[in-house]
Structure formats: C-alpha cells, structure tokens
Coordinates of C-alpha atoms and ligand atoms in Angstrom, one line a residue:
M1 CA 9.5 13.9 -25.9
R2 CA 7.1 14.1 -23.0
S3 CA 8.7 14.0 -19.5
I4 CA 7.5 12.9 -16.1
L5 CA 8.8 13.5 -12.6
F6 CA 8.8 10.6 -10.1
V7 CA 8.6 11.7 -6.5
G8 CA 10.6 9.0 -4.7
A9 CA 12.8 6.5 -6.5
G10 CA 12.9 3.5 -4.2
R11 CA 12.5 -0.1 -5.0
H12 CA 8.8 0.1 -5.7
Q13 CA 9.3 3.1 -8.0
R14 CA 12.0 1.4 -10.0
R15 CA 9.8 -0.8 -12.1
A16 CA 7.5 2.1 -12.8
I17 CA 10.5 4.2 -13.9
L18 CA 11.6 1.5 -16.3
R19 CA 8.1 1.1 -17.6
A20 CA 7.8 4.9 -18.2
R21 CA 11.0 4.8 -20.2
E22 CA 9.7 1.8 -22.2
L23 CA 6.7 4.0 -23.0
G24 CA 9.0 6.6 -24.5
L25 CA 8.9 9.1 -21.6
R26 CA 11.9 11.1 -20.4
V27 CA 12.0 10.4 -16.6
A28 CA 13.1 12.8 -13.9
A29 CA 13.2 11.4 -10.4
V30 CA 13.9 12.8 -6.9
D31 CA 15.0 10.9 -3.8
R32 CA 16.9 12.0 -0.8
N33 CA 18.9 8.8 -0.9
P34 CA 21.7 9.0 -3.5
D35 CA 21.7 5.2 -3.7
A36 CA 17.9 4.9 -4.3
P37 CA 17.6 2.1 -6.8
G38 CA 15.3 4.1 -9.1
L39 CA 17.7 7.0 -9.5
V40 CA 20.0 4.8 -11.6
D41 CA 17.4 4.2 -14.2
A42 CA 16.1 7.8 -14.4
D43 CA 17.3 10.1 -17.3
L44 CA 17.4 13.0 -14.9
P45 CA 18.2 11.8 -11.4
E46 CA 18.2 14.4 -8.6
V47 CA 19.1 13.9 -5.0
V48 CA 16.4 16.0 -3.3
D49 CA 14.5 15.3 -0.1
F50 CA 10.8 15.3 -1.2
S51 CA 9.6 16.6 2.1
D52 CA 11.0 19.9 0.8
V53 CA 8.1 20.7 -1.6
D54 CA 9.7 23.9 -2.9
A55 CA 12.8 21.9 -3.9
V56 CA 10.7 19.4 -5.8
I57 CA 8.8 22.2 -7.5
E58 CA 12.1 23.7 -8.6
V59 CA 13.2 20.4 -10.1
A60 CA 9.8 20.1 -11.9
R61 CA 10.2 23.6 -13.4
R62 CA 13.8 23.2 -14.4
H63 CA 13.0 20.1 -16.4
S64 CA 9.7 21.5 -17.7
V65 CA 8.0 18.2 -16.8
D66 CA 4.5 17.3 -18.3
G67 CA 3.4 15.3 -15.3
V68 CA 4.3 14.2 -11.8
L69 CA 3.5 11.1 -9.9
T70 CA 4.5 8.7 -7.2
V71 CA 4.2 4.9 -6.8
S72 CA 3.6 3.3 -3.4
A73 CA 4.9 6.2 -1.3
D74 CA 2.0 7.6 0.8
R75 CA 4.1 10.5 2.1
A76 CA 4.8 11.6 -1.5
V77 CA 1.1 11.9 -2.4
P78 CA 0.5 15.4 -0.9
V79 CA 3.8 16.5 -2.4
V80 CA 2.8 15.3 -5.9
A81 CA -0.5 17.0 -5.6
A82 CA 1.2 20.3 -4.5
V83 CA 3.7 20.2 -7.4
A84 CA 1.0 19.5 -9.9
E85 CA -1.2 22.3 -8.6
E86 CA 1.7 24.7 -8.6
L87 CA 2.7 23.9 -12.2
G88 CA -0.9 23.5 -13.5
L89 CA -0.4 19.8 -14.3
P90 CA -3.0 17.0 -13.9
G91 CA -3.3 15.9 -10.3
I92 CA -5.8 14.9 -7.6
G93 CA -5.7 18.3 -5.9
T94 CA -4.1 19.1 -2.5
A95 CA -7.4 18.9 -0.7
T96 CA -8.1 15.3 -1.7
A97 CA -4.5 14.4 -1.2
H98 CA -4.8 15.6 2.4
L99 CA -8.0 13.7 3.0
M100 CA -6.5 10.6 1.6
T101 CA -3.2 10.7 3.6
H102 CA -4.3 12.1 6.9
K103 CA -6.3 9.5 8.9
I104 CA -8.2 12.0 11.1
A105 CA -9.2 14.2 8.2
M106 CA -10.2 11.1 6.3
R107 CA -12.3 9.7 9.1
R108 CA -14.1 13.0 9.7
T109 CA -15.0 13.2 6.0
L110 CA -16.1 9.6 5.8
A111 CA -18.2 10.1 8.9
Q112 CA -20.0 13.1 7.3
A113 CA -20.7 11.0 4.2
G114 CA -22.1 8.1 6.3
V115 CA -19.4 5.7 5.2
P116 CA -19.2 2.8 7.8
Q117 CA -15.9 2.8 9.7
P118 CA -14.5 2.1 13.2
R119 CA -15.3 4.4 16.1
F120 CA -12.4 6.9 16.3
A121 CA -11.0 9.9 18.2
A122 CA -8.1 12.2 17.5
V123 CA -5.2 12.3 20.0
R124 CA -2.3 14.8 20.6
T125 CA -1.6 14.2 24.3
L126 CA -1.8 11.4 26.9
H127 CA -4.7 13.2 28.4
E128 CA -6.6 13.2 25.1
G129 CA -5.5 9.6 24.6
R130 CA -7.1 8.4 27.8
A131 CA -10.3 10.2 26.9
A132 CA -10.2 8.7 23.4
L133 CA -9.8 5.2 24.7
E134 CA -12.8 5.7 27.0
T135 CA -14.9 6.7 24.0
V136 CA -13.6 4.0 21.7
G137 CA -13.2 1.2 24.1
V138 CA -10.8 -1.7 24.0
P139 CA -9.4 -3.4 22.1
A140 CA -8.4 -0.4 20.1
V141 CA -5.8 0.5 17.5
L142 CA -3.4 3.4 17.9
K143 CA -1.8 4.9 14.8
P144 CA 0.0 8.0 13.7
A145 CA -2.4 10.3 11.9
D146 CA -0.2 10.6 8.8
S147 CA 2.3 7.8 8.4
G148 CA 2.2 4.5 6.7
G149 CA 3.5 1.0 6.3
Q150 CA 2.4 0.0 9.8
R151 CA 4.9 2.3 11.4
G152 CA 3.8 3.4 14.8
V153 CA 0.6 1.2 14.7
F154 CA -0.2 -0.6 18.0
L155 CA -3.0 -2.8 19.3
L156 CA -4.2 -1.5 22.7
D157 CA -5.8 -3.7 25.3
S158 CA -5.6 -1.2 28.2
A159 CA -4.8 2.4 29.2
D160 CA -1.3 1.1 30.1
D161 CA -0.7 0.0 26.5
L162 CA -1.6 3.6 25.5
D163 CA 0.9 5.0 28.0
A164 CA 3.5 2.7 26.6
H165 CA 3.1 3.4 22.9
L166 CA 1.6 6.9 22.4
H167 CA 5.0 8.6 22.2
V168 CA 6.1 6.3 19.4
A169 CA 2.8 6.8 17.4
L170 CA 3.1 10.6 17.9
A171 CA 6.8 10.6 16.9
E172 CA 5.9 8.8 13.6
S173 CA 3.5 11.6 12.7
P174 CA 4.9 14.7 11.0
S175 CA 2.0 16.7 12.4
A176 CA 2.4 15.0 15.9
E177 CA -1.1 13.7 15.9
A178 CA -2.4 10.2 16.4
I179 CA -5.8 8.4 16.1
V180 CA -7.3 5.8 18.3
E181 CA -10.0 3.6 16.8
S182 CA -12.0 0.5 17.7
F183 CA -10.3 -2.7 16.7
H184 CA -12.2 -5.0 14.4
D185 CA -11.2 -8.5 14.1
G186 CA -12.3 -10.4 11.1
L187 CA -11.4 -10.4 7.4
E188 CA -9.4 -7.6 5.9
L189 CA -9.9 -6.8 2.2
N190 CA -7.8 -4.8 -0.1
G191 CA -9.5 -3.1 -3.0
L192 CA -8.2 -1.6 -6.2
A193 CA -10.3 0.9 -8.0
L194 CA -9.9 3.4 -10.8
A195 CA -11.5 6.8 -10.7
R196 CA -11.9 8.2 -14.2
G197 CA -13.7 11.6 -14.7
G198 CA -15.4 11.2 -11.4
E199 CA -16.6 7.6 -12.0
V200 CA -15.2 4.9 -9.8
L201 CA -14.6 1.5 -11.3
P202 CA -13.8 -1.4 -8.9
L203 CA -11.0 -3.5 -10.3
T204 CA -10.2 -6.1 -7.7
L205 CA -11.1 -7.1 -4.2
S206 CA -8.8 -9.6 -2.4
D207 CA -8.3 -11.0 1.1
R208 CA -5.4 -9.5 2.9
L209 CA -4.4 -12.0 5.6
R210 CA -2.3 -10.9 8.5
P211 CA -0.3 -12.7 11.1
P212 CA -1.2 -13.0 14.8
G213 CA 0.8 -11.0 17.3
I214 CA 2.6 -7.6 17.1
G215 CA 2.6 -7.8 13.3
F216 CA -1.2 -7.8 13.3
G217 CA -1.4 -5.1 10.7
V218 CA 1.1 -6.5 8.2
G219 CA -0.4 -8.0 5.0
W220 CA 1.5 -11.2 4.6
I221 CA -0.8 -13.1 2.2
H222 CA -3.1 -11.8 -0.6
V223 CA -5.8 -14.0 -2.0
Y224 CA -7.7 -13.2 -5.2
P225 CA -10.7 -13.3 -5.6
A226 CA -11.8 -12.4 -2.1
T227 CA -13.4 -15.2 -0.2
I228 CA -16.6 -13.3 0.6
F229 CA -19.6 -13.6 -1.8
G230 CA -23.2 -12.6 -2.3
D231 CA -24.5 -9.7 -0.3
V232 CA -21.3 -9.2 1.7
L233 CA -19.3 -8.9 -1.5
A234 CA -21.8 -6.4 -2.9
E235 CA -21.7 -4.4 0.3
A236 CA -17.9 -4.3 0.3
E237 CA -17.8 -3.0 -3.3
R238 CA -20.4 -0.4 -2.4
V239 CA -18.5 0.8 0.6
A240 CA -15.2 1.0 -1.3
V241 CA -16.8 3.1 -4.1
H242 CA -18.7 5.3 -1.7
A243 CA -15.5 6.0 0.3
V244 CA -13.6 7.0 -2.9
H245 CA -16.4 9.4 -3.9
A246 CA -16.6 10.8 -0.4
L247 CA -12.9 11.7 -0.4
G248 CA -13.2 13.5 -3.7
L249 CA -11.0 11.4 -5.9
R250 CA -12.0 12.1 -9.5
D251 CA -9.1 10.8 -11.5
G252 CA -6.6 8.5 -9.9
I253 CA -6.0 5.0 -8.6
A254 CA -7.6 4.3 -5.3
F255 CA -6.6 1.7 -2.7
P256 CA -9.5 1.1 -0.3
Q257 CA -8.8 -1.1 2.7
L258 CA -11.8 -2.7 4.4
L259 CA -12.6 -4.9 7.4
V260 CA -15.5 -7.4 7.3
D261 CA -16.9 -8.5 10.6
D262 CA -18.3 -12.0 11.2
D263 CA -21.8 -10.5 10.9
G264 CA -21.0 -9.3 7.4
S265 CA -20.7 -5.6 8.3
V266 CA -18.1 -3.8 6.3
R267 CA -15.9 -0.9 7.6
V268 CA -13.2 1.3 6.0
V269 CA -9.7 1.1 7.4
E270 CA -8.4 3.7 5.0
V271 CA -8.3 4.6 1.4
A272 CA -5.0 5.6 -0.3
A273 CA -4.7 7.6 -3.5
R274 CA -1.9 5.8 -5.2
I275 CA -0.7 2.5 -6.5
P276 CA -0.2 0.5 -3.4
G277 CA 3.1 -1.1 -2.5
G278 CA 3.5 -4.7 -1.6
Q279 CA 3.0 -6.2 -5.0
M280 CA -0.6 -5.0 -5.4
A281 CA 0.2 -3.7 -8.9
D282 CA 1.4 -7.2 -9.7
L283 CA -1.8 -8.5 -8.3
A284 CA -3.8 -6.3 -10.7
R285 CA -1.6 -7.4 -13.7
H286 CA -1.8 -11.1 -13.0
A287 CA -5.4 -11.3 -11.7
V288 CA -7.2 -9.0 -14.1
G289 CA -4.6 -8.0 -16.7
V290 CA -4.7 -4.3 -15.8
D291 CA -1.5 -2.3 -15.8
L292 CA -1.8 0.2 -13.0
I293 CA 1.5 1.8 -13.8
E294 CA 0.6 2.6 -17.4
I295 CA -2.8 4.0 -16.1
A296 CA -1.0 6.1 -13.5
L297 CA 1.4 7.5 -16.0
R298 CA -1.4 8.4 -18.4
Q299 CA -3.4 10.1 -15.6
A300 CA -0.3 12.0 -14.5
L301 CA 0.0 13.3 -18.1
G302 CA -3.7 14.0 -18.5
V303 CA -4.0 11.4 -21.3
E304 CA -7.3 9.5 -21.6
V305 CA -7.4 6.0 -20.1
P306 CA -9.4 4.0 -22.6
D307 CA -11.6 1.0 -21.5
E308 CA -9.1 -1.4 -23.2
L309 CA -6.6 -0.4 -20.5
A310 CA -9.0 0.1 -17.6
L311 CA -11.4 -2.8 -17.7
P312 CA -10.5 -6.2 -16.2
R313 CA -9.6 -8.5 -19.1
Y314 CA -9.9 -11.8 -17.2
R315 CA -10.3 -13.1 -13.7
Q316 CA -7.4 -15.3 -12.7
P317 CA -7.3 -16.7 -9.2
L318 CA -4.0 -16.1 -7.4
A319 CA -2.2 -15.8 -4.1
I320 CA 0.7 -13.8 -3.0
R321 CA 2.8 -15.1 0.0
F322 CA 5.2 -12.7 1.5
L323 CA 8.4 -14.0 2.9
T324 CA 8.5 -13.0 6.5
A325 CA 10.0 -14.4 9.6
Q326 CA 8.0 -15.9 12.4
P327 CA 5.3 -16.8 12.1
G328 CA 6.1 -16.8 8.3
P329 CA 8.4 -19.1 6.3
L330 CA 11.8 -17.4 7.1
P331 CA 14.0 -18.1 10.1
T332 CA 15.0 -15.2 12.4
G333 CA 18.6 -14.4 12.8
T334 CA 21.5 -12.9 10.9
V335 CA 21.5 -14.1 7.3
R336 CA 24.6 -16.1 6.3
S337 CA 23.4 -17.1 2.9
W338 CA 20.3 -18.0 0.9
S339 CA 19.5 -20.0 -2.2
G340 CA 16.7 -21.7 -4.1
L341 CA 14.9 -18.8 -5.8
E342 CA 15.1 -20.7 -9.1
R343 CA 13.4 -23.6 -7.5
V344 CA 10.7 -21.3 -6.1
R345 CA 10.2 -19.8 -9.6
A346 CA 10.0 -23.2 -11.3
F347 CA 7.3 -24.4 -8.9
P348 CA 3.9 -25.2 -10.7
G349 CA 1.8 -22.1 -11.0
V350 CA 4.4 -19.6 -9.8
V351 CA 4.3 -16.5 -12.1
Q352 CA 6.6 -14.2 -10.1
A353 CA 8.9 -14.4 -7.1
D354 CA 11.6 -12.4 -5.6
V355 CA 13.8 -12.2 -2.5
F356 CA 15.2 -9.0 -0.8
L357 CA 17.6 -10.6 1.6
A358 CA 21.1 -9.2 2.1
E359 CA 23.9 -11.3 3.6
G360 CA 24.6 -10.1 7.1
E361 CA 21.2 -8.5 7.7
T362 CA 19.1 -9.5 10.7
V363 CA 15.7 -10.9 10.1
R364 CA 13.3 -10.2 12.9
P365 CA 9.8 -11.5 13.7
V366 CA 7.4 -9.7 11.5
R367 CA 6.1 -6.3 12.7
L368 CA 6.1 -3.8 9.8
D369 CA 5.4 -4.0 6.1
G370 CA 9.1 -3.3 5.7
D371 CA 9.9 -6.7 7.4
R372 CA 8.7 -8.5 4.3
R373 CA 11.8 -9.9 2.6
G374 CA 10.3 -11.2 -0.7
Y375 CA 7.3 -12.8 -2.1
V376 CA 5.9 -15.6 -4.2
I377 CA 2.9 -15.1 -6.6
A378 CA 1.1 -18.3 -7.8
V379 CA -1.9 -18.8 -9.9
A380 CA -4.3 -21.7 -10.1
E381 CA -7.9 -22.7 -11.0
T382 CA -9.0 -21.6 -7.6
N383 CA -7.8 -19.1 -5.0
V384 CA -7.4 -21.9 -2.4
E385 CA -5.2 -23.9 -4.7
A386 CA -3.2 -20.8 -5.6
L387 CA -2.5 -20.2 -1.9
E388 CA -1.4 -23.8 -1.4
R389 CA 1.0 -23.4 -4.3
A390 CA 2.4 -20.1 -3.1
E391 CA 2.9 -21.6 0.4
S392 CA 4.6 -24.7 -0.9
A393 CA 6.8 -22.8 -3.3
A394 CA 7.9 -20.5 -0.4
T395 CA 9.2 -23.4 1.6
L396 CA 11.7 -24.2 -1.2
L397 CA 13.8 -21.2 -0.3
D398 CA 16.8 -22.1 1.8
V399 CA 18.0 -19.4 4.2
E400 CA 20.9 -20.0 6.5
V401 CA 21.1 -17.8 9.6
E402 CA 23.4 -17.7 12.6
Ligands
ADP501 N1 -9.5 -0.3 13.4 C1 -8.8 -1.4 13.0 N2 -9.2 -2.6 13.3 C2 -8.5 -3.7 13.0 N3 -7.3 -3.7 12.3 C3 -6.9 -2.4 12.0 C4 -7.6 -1.3 12.3 N4 -6.9 -0.2 11.9 C5 -5.8 -0.7 11.3 N5 -5.7 -2.1 11.4 C6 -4.7 -3.0 10.8 O1 -3.5 -2.3 10.7 C7 -3.1 -2.1 9.4 C8 -2.5 -0.7 9.2 O2 -3.5 0.3 9.4 P1 -3.7 1.5 8.4 O3 -4.7 2.4 8.9 O4 -3.9 0.9 7.0 O5 -2.3 2.2 8.5 P2 -1.0 2.3 7.5 O6 -1.1 3.7 7.0 O7 0.2 2.0 8.3 O8 -1.3 1.3 6.4 C9 -4.4 -2.3 8.6 O9 -4.1 -2.8 7.3 C10 -5.1 -3.4 9.4 O10 -4.5 -4.7 9.2
MG502 MG1 -2.9 0.9 5.2

C-alpha cells in the first residue's frame, strides 16, 4: 500500500486525510498539537512540531512514505518541499517553495519577470520602514514577509500607523522581516490554477469580497464566476498564469490572489503553492467539479493527473458567505448557545454549510481569517442569486451571546 505524509493535521487537513484513506493510501500525519483534529483519522499520527524540519524528515524516513504534502498551511509549504527534496520524492523544490511563501522574495522575482504588482519595499527596522513608506506612499499595507492568514497585516495611513504596528508585523515573521506595499482598493480576485509538467491551467477566478475596517484583508464572501468580463477578465487570467510561471511552479496547485483597480489594471497580491484554506477547495468542487485534494495527492505521489480530473467539468455559479461577526451576520460576545444549522442547510440552493462555534468562546469583530466561524455555500443560476441565497441562509442561524 502506498503511503503519504501530511505536514499539519488541523481542521483543513482533516477532510484531505479522510479522502486519502478513501483512495486507499496509508496516511502518516504530523502536528505539534496532540489534539489536532486530523491526527485522529491518520493511520500513523505523530505529535511533531513541523517547524523542526529534521524531525519531519525522520518521520518520513521511518514510515518510508511515497509522498508528502500539506493542505492550506502556508508555513508547511517550505517544510514539505524540503522533506521531498531530502527523500527524493516529488515536490515543488525548495527554491520555488521559498519564492511562493516569502513575500519579499516573491515580489522581487515578479518584478524581474515584469508581472504587475503594488509598489513595495522590504523592512527590518523602523528606520527602513519610514523610508519604505516614503517610497511607497500612503495608503499602504504592512505585512510580515513570511506569515499568512492576515496575521500581522495592517493598513497604514501615516508614519504614526507604521510606528504603532511595525513590531507586531515583525514579530509575526519567523525571519523578522516585513514588507510595505501600496494599497490598492478595488476588487480582489482569487484564482485557482493547476501546473502540470510546466503548463499552467486556470481553473477558477472568483471575487473575494472583504469587509470594511480592520478586517480589510479577510475574505468573507466568495462569488463565482468573477464579476469582471471581457478584456479585464482576460488580463486577470494572463497575469495569474504569468505569475505562476515566473515563480517556477511546474507541478502543483497555485492560488494566485489579484487586485483589479477601477481602471481595469490587474496586480498580484501573492501566489501560494498549495490548496488554499477557507473553503476554496469546496469552491472548485462545486463550481467546476474539480477535486483539488485528489489532484494534490496524485502530484505528491508523482502520479499523472489526467484531463478527466484536471479540466473543469461544468461552470456552476455559486457564493460562499463566511460567518463572521460585525459587520457580518454573527453577533459579538460570549457564545451561550447556537442552533439552526439544519435550517441553513435546508435553504434553497445551499449545498454545504458548517459552523465552528464553541459554547463559551468569544466572538470578536472580524480581523483575521481565523475569525471566520463557519460558512454557507449556495448555488443558483447566476452568481448574484447565489449570493442572495447564501446571505439569506446565513441569517437563519441563531446565535445567543452574553
Ligand atoms: N497591496 C495591497 N492592496 C490592497 N489590499 C491588500 C494588499 N496587500 C494585501 N491586501 C489585503 O490583505 C490580504 C492579505 O494579504 P496577503 O498578502 O495575501 O497576506 P496573507 O499571507 O496573510 O494572506 C489580501 O488578501 C488583501 O485582501
Ligand atoms: Mg493571502
């Protein structure tokens, strides 16, 4: 029986672990949290902190795994690449893994390739930060060079904002580096693309709507298909594919994130080399009938990904509404109880919904991806109607707070 190692075994990985077992694979998994939900379902669970690459390599060797992968965990991407390289298994290579997880290295590479993106400057100190802000101008975005999930991401309107937030952004970066870049308002798009043997196949492009305020970077609604069309749509696809090529991804799933200005110009926010979190794998499944998890498992094992699995099978308009507090549908406060998930799931067009609320936990205004406490996915004849359905269904959840 072939075996596969999952690096990270959290909530997002759990479904993939179950799918791997369904496909007849023996699953080893590492996570530093002994209570990680995915460890329960693995054949060979190991409590190992994956920031210790040597420890992960040791596990991979001991179980003689045939492949290694991660789902949704950006920090695991370089670890997976290093383990694969060390054991001679299929992988994206440590150089590409670095370019696709380190925002400064990524921006420099994209700049050399002429891929359109925000103005940017690298920052390690307050002194550099002030100079960077001068170059880039305000409004600007400050982020850790190598983190994820909106941790340590701030909108800057002045040098005072930089002074206030730089230490947090630097603290979120394992390499103690940050990046300052020009802020672009406008529409954000999420792309999904598949690199196979050096060819990049765009799968989906969807609107990623975000809330006003401190949570400005959180994706709280996805709408498929994207609302852009014509030349702008073609330009967005071109930029996404160009960026994936420039970063050197030959075999793997790419998650390009783009910004479209009102004048139709497209810029790259970042490109990740993994299955994205936040229900994007569900988006691919419901919208175009492509199973990213099976594709990722095959690529990790070095098995061919045939067109039957890779090519979109249909185009089903849909919307995903995340359950977040202000300004989303959930109340803020300490959760006393909640109910109504069956009602949400029974609503017309709803194909999937879940809630991750624990009694006694405190729901805060949305600031991070991690503040999303569930989601509703609805399909319809059009993307607009799908969004209306998802919004209406979300209001059927009853959450009591104190
Ligand atoms: N230059 C920018 N202009 C406008 N919004 C941005 C910019 N950079 C980041 N954002 C917003 O913040 C989010 C998080 O930034 P990103 O670079 O993707 O970091 P992370 O690794 O945390 O996902 C983006 O999805 C986008 O909504
Ligand atoms: Mg991102």
